Coordinates of C-alpha atoms in Angstrom, one line a residue:
X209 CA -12.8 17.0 -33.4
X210 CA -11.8 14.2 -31.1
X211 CA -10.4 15.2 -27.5
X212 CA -6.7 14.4 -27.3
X213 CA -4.8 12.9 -24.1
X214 CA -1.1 12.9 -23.5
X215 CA -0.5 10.1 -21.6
X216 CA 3.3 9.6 -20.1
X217 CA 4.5 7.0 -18.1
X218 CA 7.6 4.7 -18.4
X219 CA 5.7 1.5 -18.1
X220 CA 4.2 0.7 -21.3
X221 CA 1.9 -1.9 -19.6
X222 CA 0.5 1.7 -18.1
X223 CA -0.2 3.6 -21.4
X224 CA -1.5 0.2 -23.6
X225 CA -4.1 -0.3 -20.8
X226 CA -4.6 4.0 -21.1
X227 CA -4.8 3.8 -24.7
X228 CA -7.5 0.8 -25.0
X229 CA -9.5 2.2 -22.0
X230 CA -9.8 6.0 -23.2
X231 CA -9.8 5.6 -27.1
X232 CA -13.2 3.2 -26.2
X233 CA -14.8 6.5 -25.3
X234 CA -13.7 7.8 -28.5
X235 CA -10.7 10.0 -27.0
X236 CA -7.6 10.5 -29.4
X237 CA -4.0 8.9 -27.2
X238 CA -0.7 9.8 -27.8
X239 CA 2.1 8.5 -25.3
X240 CA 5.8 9.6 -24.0
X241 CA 7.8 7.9 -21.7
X242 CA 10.3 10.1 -20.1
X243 CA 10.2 13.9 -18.8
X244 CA 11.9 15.0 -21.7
X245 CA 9.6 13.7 -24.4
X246 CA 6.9 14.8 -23.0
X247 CA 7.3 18.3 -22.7
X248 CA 7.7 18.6 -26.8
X249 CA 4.8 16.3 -27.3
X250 CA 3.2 18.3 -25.0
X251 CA 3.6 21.8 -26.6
X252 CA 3.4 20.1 -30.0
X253 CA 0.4 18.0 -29.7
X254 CA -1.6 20.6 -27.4
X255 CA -3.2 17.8 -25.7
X256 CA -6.8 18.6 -23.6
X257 CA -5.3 17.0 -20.7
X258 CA -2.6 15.0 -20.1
X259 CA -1.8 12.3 -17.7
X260 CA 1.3 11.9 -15.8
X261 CA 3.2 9.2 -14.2
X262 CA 4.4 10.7 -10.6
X263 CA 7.9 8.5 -11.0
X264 CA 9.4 9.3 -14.7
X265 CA 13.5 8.9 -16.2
X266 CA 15.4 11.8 -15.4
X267 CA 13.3 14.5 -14.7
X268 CA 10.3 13.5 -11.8
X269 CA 6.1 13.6 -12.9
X270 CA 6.2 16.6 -10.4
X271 CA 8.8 18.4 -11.6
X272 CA 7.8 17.9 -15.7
X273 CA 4.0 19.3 -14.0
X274 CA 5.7 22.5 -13.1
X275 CA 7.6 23.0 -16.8
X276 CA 4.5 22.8 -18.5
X277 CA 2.3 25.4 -16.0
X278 CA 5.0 28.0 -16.5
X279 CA 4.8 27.4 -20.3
X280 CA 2.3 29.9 -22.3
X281 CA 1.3 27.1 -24.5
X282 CA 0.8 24.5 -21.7
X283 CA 0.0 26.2 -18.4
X284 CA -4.1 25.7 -19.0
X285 CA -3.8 22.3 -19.6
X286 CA -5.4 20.3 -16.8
X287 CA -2.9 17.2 -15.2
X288 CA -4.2 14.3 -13.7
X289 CA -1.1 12.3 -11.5
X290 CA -1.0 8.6 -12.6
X291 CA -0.2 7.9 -8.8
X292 CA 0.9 5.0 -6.1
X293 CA -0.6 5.4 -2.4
X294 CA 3.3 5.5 -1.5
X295 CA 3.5 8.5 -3.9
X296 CA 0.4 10.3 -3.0
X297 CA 2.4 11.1 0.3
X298 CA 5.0 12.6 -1.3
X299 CA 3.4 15.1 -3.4
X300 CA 3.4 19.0 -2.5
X301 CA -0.5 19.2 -0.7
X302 CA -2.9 22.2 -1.3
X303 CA -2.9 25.3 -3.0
X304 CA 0.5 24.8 -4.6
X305 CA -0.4 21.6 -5.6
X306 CA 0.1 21.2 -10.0
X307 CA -2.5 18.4 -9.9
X308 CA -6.1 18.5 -11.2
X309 CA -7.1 15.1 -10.2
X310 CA -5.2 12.0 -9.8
X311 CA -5.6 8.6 -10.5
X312 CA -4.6 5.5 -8.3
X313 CA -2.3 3.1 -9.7
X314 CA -3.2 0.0 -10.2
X315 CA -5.8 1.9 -12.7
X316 CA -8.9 1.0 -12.6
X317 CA -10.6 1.4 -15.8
X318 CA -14.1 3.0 -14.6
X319 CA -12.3 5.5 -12.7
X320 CA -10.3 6.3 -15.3
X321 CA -12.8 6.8 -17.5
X322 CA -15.1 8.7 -14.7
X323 CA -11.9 11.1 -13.6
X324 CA -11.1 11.9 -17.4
X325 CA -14.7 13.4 -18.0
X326 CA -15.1 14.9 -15.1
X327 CA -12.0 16.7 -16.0
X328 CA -13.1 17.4 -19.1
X329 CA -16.4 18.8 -17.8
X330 CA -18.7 16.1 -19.5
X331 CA -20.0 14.8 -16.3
X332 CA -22.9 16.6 -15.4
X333 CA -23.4 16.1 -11.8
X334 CA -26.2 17.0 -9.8
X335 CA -26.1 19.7 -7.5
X336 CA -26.1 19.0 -4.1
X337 CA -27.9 20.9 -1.3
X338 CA -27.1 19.2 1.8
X339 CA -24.4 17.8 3.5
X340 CA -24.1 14.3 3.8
X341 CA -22.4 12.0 6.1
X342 CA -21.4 9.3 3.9
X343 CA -24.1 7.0 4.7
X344 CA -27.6 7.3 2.7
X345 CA -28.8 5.5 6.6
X346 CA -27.1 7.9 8.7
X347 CA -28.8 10.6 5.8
X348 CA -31.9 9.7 7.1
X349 CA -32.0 9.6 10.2
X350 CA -30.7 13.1 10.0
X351 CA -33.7 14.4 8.4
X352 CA -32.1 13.8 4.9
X353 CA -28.7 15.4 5.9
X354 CA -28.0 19.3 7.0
X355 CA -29.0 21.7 4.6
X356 CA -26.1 23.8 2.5
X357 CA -26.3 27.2 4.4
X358 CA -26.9 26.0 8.0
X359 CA -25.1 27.0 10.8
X360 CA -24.7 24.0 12.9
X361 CA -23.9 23.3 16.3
X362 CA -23.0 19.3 17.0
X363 CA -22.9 19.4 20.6
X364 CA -21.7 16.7 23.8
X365 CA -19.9 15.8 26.0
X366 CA -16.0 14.2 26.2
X367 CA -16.2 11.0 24.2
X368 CA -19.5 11.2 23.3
X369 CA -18.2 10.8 19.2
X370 CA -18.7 14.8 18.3
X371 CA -15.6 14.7 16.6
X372 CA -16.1 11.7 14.6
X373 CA -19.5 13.0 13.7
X374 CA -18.1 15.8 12.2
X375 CA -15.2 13.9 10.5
X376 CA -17.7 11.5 8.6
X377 CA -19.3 15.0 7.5
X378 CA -16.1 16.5 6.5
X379 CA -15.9 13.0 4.4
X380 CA -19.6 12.7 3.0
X381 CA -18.8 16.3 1.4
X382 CA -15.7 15.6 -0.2
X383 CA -17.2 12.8 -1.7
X384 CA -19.9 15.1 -3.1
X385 CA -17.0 17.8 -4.4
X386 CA -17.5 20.5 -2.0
X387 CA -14.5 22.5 -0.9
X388 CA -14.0 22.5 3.0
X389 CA -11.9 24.5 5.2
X390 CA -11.2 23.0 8.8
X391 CA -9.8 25.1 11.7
X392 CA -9.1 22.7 14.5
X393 CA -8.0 22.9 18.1
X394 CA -7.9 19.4 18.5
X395 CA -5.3 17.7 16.0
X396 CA -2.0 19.1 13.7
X397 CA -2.7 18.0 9.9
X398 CA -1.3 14.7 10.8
X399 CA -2.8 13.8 13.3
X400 CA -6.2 14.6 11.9
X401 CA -5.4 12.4 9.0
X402 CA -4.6 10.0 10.7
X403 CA -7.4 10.0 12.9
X404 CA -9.8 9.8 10.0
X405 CA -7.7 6.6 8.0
X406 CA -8.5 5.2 11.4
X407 CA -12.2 5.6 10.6
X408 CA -11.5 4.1 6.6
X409 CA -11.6 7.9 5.8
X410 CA -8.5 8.3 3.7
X411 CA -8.5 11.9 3.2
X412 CA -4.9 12.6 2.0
X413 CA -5.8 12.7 -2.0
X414 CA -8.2 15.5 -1.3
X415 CA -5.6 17.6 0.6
X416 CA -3.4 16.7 -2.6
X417 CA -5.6 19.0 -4.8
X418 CA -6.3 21.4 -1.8
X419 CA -10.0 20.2 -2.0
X420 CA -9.8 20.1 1.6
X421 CA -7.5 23.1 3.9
X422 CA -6.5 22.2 7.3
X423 CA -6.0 25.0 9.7
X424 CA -4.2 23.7 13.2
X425 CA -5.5 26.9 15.6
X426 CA -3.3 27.6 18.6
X427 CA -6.2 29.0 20.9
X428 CA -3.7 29.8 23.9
X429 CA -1.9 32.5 22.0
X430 CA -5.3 33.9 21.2
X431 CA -6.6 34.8 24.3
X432 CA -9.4 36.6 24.7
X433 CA -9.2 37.7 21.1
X434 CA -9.9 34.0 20.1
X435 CA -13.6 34.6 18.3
X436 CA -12.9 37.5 16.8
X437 CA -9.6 35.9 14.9
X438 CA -11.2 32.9 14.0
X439 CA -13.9 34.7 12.6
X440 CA -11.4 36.8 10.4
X441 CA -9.9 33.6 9.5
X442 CA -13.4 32.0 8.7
X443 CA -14.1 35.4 6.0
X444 CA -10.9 35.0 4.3
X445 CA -12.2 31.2 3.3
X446 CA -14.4 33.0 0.7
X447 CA -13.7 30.5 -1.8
X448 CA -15.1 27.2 0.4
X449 CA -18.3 25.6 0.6
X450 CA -18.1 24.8 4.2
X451 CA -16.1 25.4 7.3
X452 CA -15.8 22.9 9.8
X453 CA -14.5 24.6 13.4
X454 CA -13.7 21.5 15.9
X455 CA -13.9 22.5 18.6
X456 CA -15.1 26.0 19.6
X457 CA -14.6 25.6 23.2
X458 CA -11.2 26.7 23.8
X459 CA -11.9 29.5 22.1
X460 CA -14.6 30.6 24.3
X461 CA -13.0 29.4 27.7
X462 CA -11.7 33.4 27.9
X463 CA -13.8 35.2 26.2
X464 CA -17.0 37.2 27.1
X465 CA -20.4 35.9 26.8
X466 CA -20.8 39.2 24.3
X467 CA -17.8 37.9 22.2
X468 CA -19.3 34.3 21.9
X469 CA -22.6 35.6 20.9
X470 CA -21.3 37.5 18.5
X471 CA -19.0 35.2 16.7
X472 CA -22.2 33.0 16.1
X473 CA -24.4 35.8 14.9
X474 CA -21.3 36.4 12.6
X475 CA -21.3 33.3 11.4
X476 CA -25.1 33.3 10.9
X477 CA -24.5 36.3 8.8
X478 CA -21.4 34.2 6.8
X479 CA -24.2 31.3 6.1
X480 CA -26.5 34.0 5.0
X481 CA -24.5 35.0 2.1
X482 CA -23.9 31.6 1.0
X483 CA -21.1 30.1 3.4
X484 CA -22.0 26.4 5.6
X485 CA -20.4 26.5 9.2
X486 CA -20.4 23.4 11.6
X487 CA -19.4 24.3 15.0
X488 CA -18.1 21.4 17.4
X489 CA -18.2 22.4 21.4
X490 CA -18.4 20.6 24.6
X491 CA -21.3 21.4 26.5
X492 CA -20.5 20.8 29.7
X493 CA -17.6 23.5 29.3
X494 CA -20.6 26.3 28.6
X495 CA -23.1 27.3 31.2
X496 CA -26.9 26.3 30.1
X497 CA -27.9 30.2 29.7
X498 CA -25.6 30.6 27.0
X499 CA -25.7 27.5 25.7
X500 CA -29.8 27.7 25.5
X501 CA -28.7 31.0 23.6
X502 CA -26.4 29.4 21.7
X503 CA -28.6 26.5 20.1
X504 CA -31.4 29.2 18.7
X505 CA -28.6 31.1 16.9
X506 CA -28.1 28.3 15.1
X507 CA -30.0 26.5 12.5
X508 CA -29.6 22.8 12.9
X509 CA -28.7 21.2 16.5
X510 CA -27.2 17.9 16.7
X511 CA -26.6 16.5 20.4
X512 CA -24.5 13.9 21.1
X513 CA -24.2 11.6 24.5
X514 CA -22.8 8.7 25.6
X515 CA -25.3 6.2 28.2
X516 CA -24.9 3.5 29.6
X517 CA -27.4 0.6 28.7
X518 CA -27.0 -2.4 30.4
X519 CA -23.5 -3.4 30.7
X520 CA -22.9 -1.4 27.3
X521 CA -21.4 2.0 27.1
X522 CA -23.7 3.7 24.0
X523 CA -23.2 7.1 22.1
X524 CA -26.5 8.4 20.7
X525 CA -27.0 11.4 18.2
X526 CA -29.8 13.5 18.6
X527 CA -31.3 15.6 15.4
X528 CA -32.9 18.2 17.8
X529 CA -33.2 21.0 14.9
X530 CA -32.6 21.0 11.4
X531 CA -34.1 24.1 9.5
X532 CA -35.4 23.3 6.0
X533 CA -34.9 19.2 6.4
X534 CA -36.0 17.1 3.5
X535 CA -37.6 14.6 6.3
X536 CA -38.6 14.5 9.5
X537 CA -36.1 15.5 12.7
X538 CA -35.9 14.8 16.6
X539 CA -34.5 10.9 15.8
X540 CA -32.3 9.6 18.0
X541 CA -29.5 7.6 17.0
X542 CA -27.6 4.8 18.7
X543 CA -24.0 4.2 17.2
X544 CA -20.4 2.5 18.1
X545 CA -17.4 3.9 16.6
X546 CA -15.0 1.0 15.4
X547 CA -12.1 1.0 14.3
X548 CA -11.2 0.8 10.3
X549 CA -15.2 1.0 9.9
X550 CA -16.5 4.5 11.2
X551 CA -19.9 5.4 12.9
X552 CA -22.4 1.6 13.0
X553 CA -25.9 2.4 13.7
X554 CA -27.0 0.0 15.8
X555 CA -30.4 -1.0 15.8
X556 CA -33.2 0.1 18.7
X557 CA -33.9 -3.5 20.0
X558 CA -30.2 -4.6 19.9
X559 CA -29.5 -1.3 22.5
X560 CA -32.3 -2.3 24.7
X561 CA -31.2 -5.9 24.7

């Protein structure tokens, strides 16, 4: 029997260029064009999935979602958001989100295609087992990217790009469908989005279907509790694939050298049963004892600096450890962050020069 798609949108440009694209692939397409019509189609037709303009007549795309998830005979089936980038913004983000996936108006026909089966669960993907950065170059240099069940420690000092590090790594795995929960010290949920569009890393979609959880942590009120709580917070984040923490150091600014250790041999335990933690801290804010004790808790150690070459101001990465790397580690990488681009590698004989 043929797989059948409620599509609803007011433009009828919209649903034509649905129709052609999706009954191509052999899907069966049946259409409404206000709020209304489609919730009878909807529980009459029992469509596999349906797809549903955000702006409708009357009643809104949101509020038409939230009819049929309350409805017996509708609630399971999965909605993909026919969407504008002005829209996206507007739409509830995270776990009360209606949304299975979403598609970007204008539609693009591959992606509509892609999104639908990978809705539908006729995509098989391949599993991935490390975390990526994006960049198959910046991959590589990292010993083939940071295995799935590391605890890592991305290291540096002020300005020396540890946070955008860790942003293109928060991106490379959304990309490759992980879940991620980020506890930050650094930036609210705006501000962190915005930081990352600043980078070309447009990460508000993913909050959209709550793919990706930001936590804003206020360390002061923490005190010298700050650790243990965020390690509470870290084991109620069962559910995620990885946990980015950026940054760790005002966390530890109060706190015992016992307390430190032992949130990092928790969080070794967390990756033991299946969790990935990335840790962000400033060195220079830890004494070298601890830190030495620090790095051979954790399972992959990536340094970052920032020297001065020439008259050039350079940040480099270091891949001091990475437990379990595809390819070889201890490269050191030379990079720029620019603006509306992200991390550029730049090449060995271009830093010397």
């Amino acid at each position: 029997m043929r797989q059948k798609i409620l599509a609803i949108d007011p433009d009828w440009a919209t649903t034509d260029l649905v129709k052609n694209s999706l009954r191509e692939e052999g899907y069966e397409v049946i259409t409404a064009a206000d709020g209304s019509e489609a919730l009878k189609k909807a529980r009459h037709e029992r469509p596999d999935v349906i797809l549903l303009a955000a702006t409708l007549p009357g009643m809104d795309g949101e509020s038409v979602a939230r009819h049929l998830k309350v409805h017996p005979d509708t609630a399971h089936i999965p909605i993909i958001f026919l969407i504008t980038e002005d829209e996206l913004e507007n739409m509830v983000i995270g776990a009360d989100s209606v949304a299975t996936d979403y598609v970007l108006k204008p539609i693009d026909d591959a992606e509509l295609k892609g999104t639908m089966k990978a809705v539908l669960g006729e995509e098989e993907e391949e599993k991935k087992t490390v975390i990526s950065c994006g960049s198959g170059e910046l991959d590589n240099k990292m010993g083939g990217g940071v295995p799935l069940g590391s605890l890592t420690l991305i290291e540096g000092s002020s300005g020396a790009g540890k946070s955008v590090l860790s942003q293109q790594m928060i991106w490379g795995s959304l990309q490759d469908r992980f879940r991620l929960s980020v506890f930050t010290t650094e930036n609210t949920i705006q501000s962190l989005v915005r930081q990352m569009r600043s980078l070309n890393l447009e990460i508000i979609d993913f909050l959209l279907l709550g793919r990706i959880r930001i936590y804003p942590v206020e360390v002061a009120q923490l005190g010298t509790q700050a650790p243990t709580t965020l390690l509470q917070a870290m084991r109620r984040e069962r559910g995620r694939d990885i946990i980015f923490l950026d940054s760790l150091t005002a966390a530890m600014a109060h706190s015992p050298i016992e307390a430190v250790l032992g949130f990092f041999e928790q969080a070794k335990r967390l990756c033991a049963d299946g969790m990935t933690i990335v840790v962000i801290l400033h060195s220079h804010a830890v004494n070298s004892e601890l830190l030495v004790r620090i790095r051979s808790l954790c399972d992959a150690h990536l340094q970052l600096r920032s020297e001065e070459v020439g008259k050039k101001l350079v940040k480099t990465l270091e891949v001091t450890k990475v437990r379990g790397a595809d390819k070889t580690t201890g490269n050191i990488i030379s990079f720029e962050v620019e603006p509306g681009w992200g991390m550029r590698i730049i090449p060995v004989n271009k830093v010397k020069g």
